[in-house]
Short mmCIF file of N, CA and C in Angstrom, two decimals:
data_model
loop_
_atom_site.label_atom_id
_atom_site.label_comp_id
_atom_site.label_asym_id
_atom_site.label_seq_id
_atom_site.Cartn_x
_atom_site.Cartn_y
_atom_site.Cartn_z
N ASN A 20 0.88 -1.21 0.16
CA ASN A 20 -0.01 -0.05 0.09
C ASN A 20 0.77 1.23 0.15
N GLU A 21 0.93 1.91 -1.08
CA GLU A 21 1.64 3.24 -1.14
C GLU A 21 0.54 4.25 -0.99
N SER A 22 1.01 5.34 -0.12
CA SER A 22 0.27 6.43 0.05
C SER A 22 0.13 7.41 -1.20
N ALA A 23 -0.65 8.29 -1.13
CA ALA A 23 -0.61 9.36 -2.28
C ALA A 23 0.80 10.03 -2.37
N GLY A 24 1.47 10.06 -1.33
CA GLY A 24 2.75 10.92 -1.36
C GLY A 24 3.94 10.06 -1.82
N GLY A 25 3.45 8.62 -2.14
CA GLY A 25 4.66 7.79 -2.57
C GLY A 25 5.32 6.88 -1.49
N GLY A 26 4.91 7.16 -0.24
CA GLY A 26 5.55 6.56 0.83
C GLY A 26 4.55 5.36 1.48
N LYS A 27 5.02 4.50 2.33
CA LYS A 27 4.18 3.52 3.02
C LYS A 27 3.14 4.35 3.91
N SER A 28 2.04 3.90 4.03
CA SER A 28 1.03 4.43 5.23
C SER A 28 1.69 3.78 6.28
N ALA A 29 1.19 4.39 7.64
CA ALA A 29 1.94 4.27 8.71
C ALA A 29 1.34 2.67 9.23
N SER A 30 0.31 2.13 8.70
CA SER A 30 0.15 0.84 9.12
C SER A 30 0.86 -0.20 8.28
N ASP A 31 1.47 0.17 7.31
CA ASP A 31 2.20 -0.79 6.57
C ASP A 31 3.75 -0.58 6.94
N MET A 32 4.08 0.14 7.97
CA MET A 32 5.36 0.45 8.27
C MET A 32 5.71 -0.52 9.48
N SER A 33 6.95 -0.92 9.44
CA SER A 33 7.75 -1.72 10.66
C SER A 33 7.61 -0.59 11.88
N GLU A 34 7.88 -1.21 13.14
CA GLU A 34 7.79 -0.39 14.26
C GLU A 34 8.92 0.57 14.23
N ALA A 35 10.04 0.24 13.55
CA ALA A 35 11.24 1.00 13.45
C ALA A 35 11.06 2.11 12.49
N GLU A 36 10.41 1.86 11.50
CA GLU A 36 9.88 2.85 10.47
C GLU A 36 8.89 3.96 11.02
N ARG A 37 7.87 3.40 11.90
CA ARG A 37 7.09 4.14 12.46
C ARG A 37 7.65 5.10 13.53
N ALA A 38 8.57 4.64 14.24
CA ALA A 38 9.37 5.28 15.42
C ALA A 38 10.15 6.47 14.71
N ALA A 39 10.76 6.09 13.51
CA ALA A 39 11.69 7.05 12.75
C ALA A 39 10.68 8.36 12.25
N MET A 40 9.62 7.86 11.84
CA MET A 40 8.54 8.85 11.21
C MET A 40 8.12 9.82 12.22
N ILE A 41 7.74 9.16 13.43
CA ILE A 41 7.42 10.16 14.62
C ILE A 41 8.53 11.10 15.10
N GLU A 42 9.67 10.39 15.12
CA GLU A 42 10.78 11.19 15.37
C GLU A 42 11.16 12.34 14.73
N GLY A 43 10.90 11.99 13.24
CA GLY A 43 11.11 13.23 12.33
C GLY A 43 9.89 14.25 12.45
N MET A 44 8.72 13.85 12.94
CA MET A 44 7.83 14.87 12.91
C MET A 44 7.98 15.71 14.37
N VAL A 45 8.41 15.02 15.32
CA VAL A 45 8.82 15.72 16.59
C VAL A 45 9.88 16.63 16.17
N GLU A 46 11.10 16.12 15.69
CA GLU A 46 12.10 17.11 15.21
C GLU A 46 11.74 18.40 14.38
N GLY A 47 10.78 17.94 13.48
CA GLY A 47 10.21 19.10 12.54
C GLY A 47 9.46 20.18 13.46
N LEU A 48 8.78 19.66 14.29
CA LEU A 48 7.91 20.69 15.21
C LEU A 48 8.97 21.55 16.14
N ALA A 49 9.86 20.80 16.70
CA ALA A 49 10.99 21.30 17.63
C ALA A 49 11.58 22.58 16.79
N ALA A 50 12.08 22.11 15.51
CA ALA A 50 12.75 23.19 14.75
C ALA A 50 11.96 24.32 14.33
N ARG A 51 10.69 24.09 14.07
CA ARG A 51 9.65 25.35 13.80
C ARG A 51 9.57 26.16 14.94
N LEU A 52 9.29 25.49 16.13
CA LEU A 52 9.07 26.23 17.31
C LEU A 52 10.32 27.10 17.61
N ALA A 53 11.49 26.50 17.47
CA ALA A 53 12.78 27.19 17.73
C ALA A 53 12.96 28.33 16.74
N ASP A 54 12.54 28.23 15.53
CA ASP A 54 12.92 29.20 14.40
C ASP A 54 11.72 30.39 14.53
N GLU A 55 10.49 29.91 14.58
CA GLU A 55 9.40 30.73 14.39
C GLU A 55 8.46 31.01 15.67
N GLY A 56 8.78 30.17 16.75
CA GLY A 56 7.69 30.24 17.73
C GLY A 56 6.46 29.52 17.42
N GLY A 57 5.48 29.60 18.18
CA GLY A 57 4.26 29.15 17.92
C GLY A 57 3.27 29.29 19.06
N PRO A 58 2.01 28.67 18.73
CA PRO A 58 1.10 28.78 19.96
C PRO A 58 1.33 27.84 21.23
N VAL A 59 0.90 28.09 22.27
CA VAL A 59 1.19 27.41 23.34
C VAL A 59 0.84 26.00 23.14
N GLU A 60 -0.11 25.62 22.40
CA GLU A 60 -0.70 24.25 22.33
C GLU A 60 0.46 23.47 21.46
N ASP A 61 1.21 24.14 20.60
CA ASP A 61 2.38 23.43 19.79
C ASP A 61 3.34 23.12 20.92
N TRP A 62 3.66 24.03 21.60
CA TRP A 62 4.77 23.81 22.77
C TRP A 62 4.47 22.59 23.57
N ALA A 63 3.07 22.56 23.85
CA ALA A 63 2.78 21.62 24.87
C ALA A 63 2.80 20.13 24.15
N ARG A 64 2.46 20.18 22.83
CA ARG A 64 2.55 18.90 22.04
C ARG A 64 3.83 18.49 21.90
N LEU A 65 4.84 19.35 21.71
CA LEU A 65 6.26 18.99 21.72
C LEU A 65 6.65 18.32 22.94
N ILE A 66 6.20 19.00 24.18
CA ILE A 66 6.83 18.60 25.55
C ILE A 66 6.23 17.27 25.70
N ARG A 67 4.99 17.06 25.37
CA ARG A 67 4.22 15.80 25.55
C ARG A 67 4.92 14.65 24.81
N ALA A 68 5.11 14.96 23.58
CA ALA A 68 5.87 13.94 22.67
C ALA A 68 7.17 13.56 23.11
N LEU A 69 7.93 14.56 23.37
CA LEU A 69 9.31 14.30 23.97
C LEU A 69 9.29 13.39 25.09
N GLY A 70 8.35 13.66 26.11
CA GLY A 70 8.30 12.84 27.27
C GLY A 70 7.84 11.50 26.91
N VAL A 71 6.97 11.30 26.04
CA VAL A 71 6.67 9.81 25.64
C VAL A 71 7.77 9.21 24.83
N LEU A 72 8.68 9.85 24.08
CA LEU A 72 9.68 9.26 23.35
C LEU A 72 10.83 9.06 24.48
N GLY A 73 10.69 9.26 25.78
CA GLY A 73 11.58 9.07 26.73
C GLY A 73 12.74 10.10 26.76
N GLN A 74 12.45 11.27 26.12
CA GLN A 74 13.46 12.44 26.13
C GLN A 74 13.03 13.33 27.16
N THR A 75 12.95 12.91 28.50
CA THR A 75 12.41 13.73 29.51
C THR A 75 13.21 14.91 29.95
N GLU A 76 14.46 14.75 29.80
CA GLU A 76 15.42 15.89 30.10
C GLU A 76 15.01 17.02 29.02
N ARG A 77 15.18 16.63 27.86
CA ARG A 77 14.77 17.81 26.81
C ARG A 77 13.52 18.30 26.88
N ALA A 78 12.38 17.38 27.26
CA ALA A 78 11.05 17.86 27.30
C ALA A 78 11.07 18.86 28.54
N SER A 79 11.75 18.59 29.57
CA SER A 79 11.75 19.63 30.76
C SER A 79 12.53 20.93 30.41
N ALA A 80 13.60 20.84 29.53
CA ALA A 80 14.26 22.04 29.23
C ALA A 80 13.37 22.89 28.27
N ILE A 81 12.58 22.21 27.34
CA ILE A 81 11.68 22.94 26.53
C ILE A 81 10.60 23.57 27.33
N ARG A 82 10.27 22.81 28.20
CA ARG A 82 9.07 23.43 29.06
C ARG A 82 9.56 24.57 29.60
N THR A 83 10.66 24.64 30.37
CA THR A 83 11.30 25.93 30.87
C THR A 83 11.37 27.09 29.98
N GLU A 84 11.79 26.74 28.79
CA GLU A 84 11.97 27.76 27.62
C GLU A 84 10.44 28.29 27.39
N ALA A 85 9.57 27.38 27.30
CA ALA A 85 8.17 27.71 26.92
C ALA A 85 7.43 28.50 27.92
N ARG A 86 7.78 28.31 29.26
CA ARG A 86 7.37 28.85 30.34
C ARG A 86 7.84 30.38 30.32
N GLU A 87 8.97 30.74 29.70
CA GLU A 87 9.58 31.98 29.74
C GLU A 87 8.77 32.67 28.50
N VAL A 88 8.53 31.97 27.42
CA VAL A 88 7.81 32.64 26.39
C VAL A 88 6.43 33.01 26.60
N PHE A 89 5.69 32.21 27.65
CA PHE A 89 4.54 32.58 27.89
C PHE A 89 4.19 32.92 29.32
N VAL A 90 5.21 33.68 29.76
CA VAL A 90 5.27 34.21 31.19
C VAL A 90 4.08 35.09 31.42
N GLY A 91 3.44 35.06 32.44
CA GLY A 91 2.33 35.92 32.71
C GLY A 91 0.94 35.40 32.30
N ASP A 92 0.94 34.27 31.46
CA ASP A 92 -0.16 33.61 30.96
C ASP A 92 -0.55 32.33 31.77
N ALA A 93 -1.36 32.61 32.80
CA ALA A 93 -1.55 31.45 33.73
C ALA A 93 -2.04 30.13 32.85
N ASP A 94 -3.02 30.47 31.93
CA ASP A 94 -3.60 29.26 31.28
C ASP A 94 -2.53 28.49 30.37
N ALA A 95 -1.66 29.24 29.87
CA ALA A 95 -0.50 28.69 29.08
C ALA A 95 0.38 27.82 29.90
N GLN A 96 0.62 28.50 31.13
CA GLN A 96 1.57 27.69 32.03
C GLN A 96 0.87 26.52 32.54
N ALA A 97 -0.36 26.43 32.78
CA ALA A 97 -1.01 25.32 33.14
C ALA A 97 -1.07 24.15 32.04
N LEU A 98 -1.27 24.68 30.71
CA LEU A 98 -1.32 23.68 29.82
C LEU A 98 0.17 22.97 29.59
N LEU A 99 1.32 23.96 29.72
CA LEU A 99 2.59 23.46 29.66
C LEU A 99 2.98 22.26 30.80
N ASP A 100 2.37 22.71 32.06
CA ASP A 100 2.72 21.84 33.17
C ASP A 100 1.89 20.43 32.88
N ASP A 101 0.65 20.49 32.30
CA ASP A 101 -0.05 19.41 32.08
C ASP A 101 0.57 18.64 31.02
N ALA A 102 1.18 18.98 30.16
CA ALA A 102 1.59 18.34 28.96
C ALA A 102 3.08 17.70 29.62
N ALA A 103 3.70 18.35 30.36
CA ALA A 103 5.00 17.75 31.10
C ALA A 103 4.47 16.57 31.84
N ALA A 104 3.47 16.80 32.71
CA ALA A 104 2.91 15.53 33.43
C ALA A 104 2.48 14.52 32.55
N ALA A 105 1.78 14.73 31.56
CA ALA A 105 1.20 13.72 30.66
C ALA A 105 2.36 12.91 30.04
N GLY A 106 3.56 13.56 29.67
CA GLY A 106 4.78 13.04 28.99
C GLY A 106 5.59 12.41 29.95
N GLY A 107 5.38 12.58 31.18
CA GLY A 107 6.42 12.03 32.18
C GLY A 107 7.58 12.87 32.38
N ALA A 108 7.45 14.16 32.04
CA ALA A 108 8.67 15.18 32.27
C ALA A 108 8.56 16.19 33.23
N ASN A 109 8.07 15.84 34.35
CA ASN A 109 7.95 16.56 35.47
C ASN A 109 9.28 16.82 36.24
#
């Protein structure tokens, strides 16, 4: 099964291929946020994903950075903390 983009669909990939695809998506999000910034939801998604991938120290460092970006925004701070807890990066 080839997708419209010419690659395999996620269901046709091996576990290693899926992991590499997810890692690539996470790295793409990290690069975009580092270069351009983004909404708190994207920062939270990155923190959660890194935690799930076992990169808890990196997730914690990015949460610290994001907390500085959204200083003074209590709702954003809570979302970032929730994402860290969900990803195991407390």
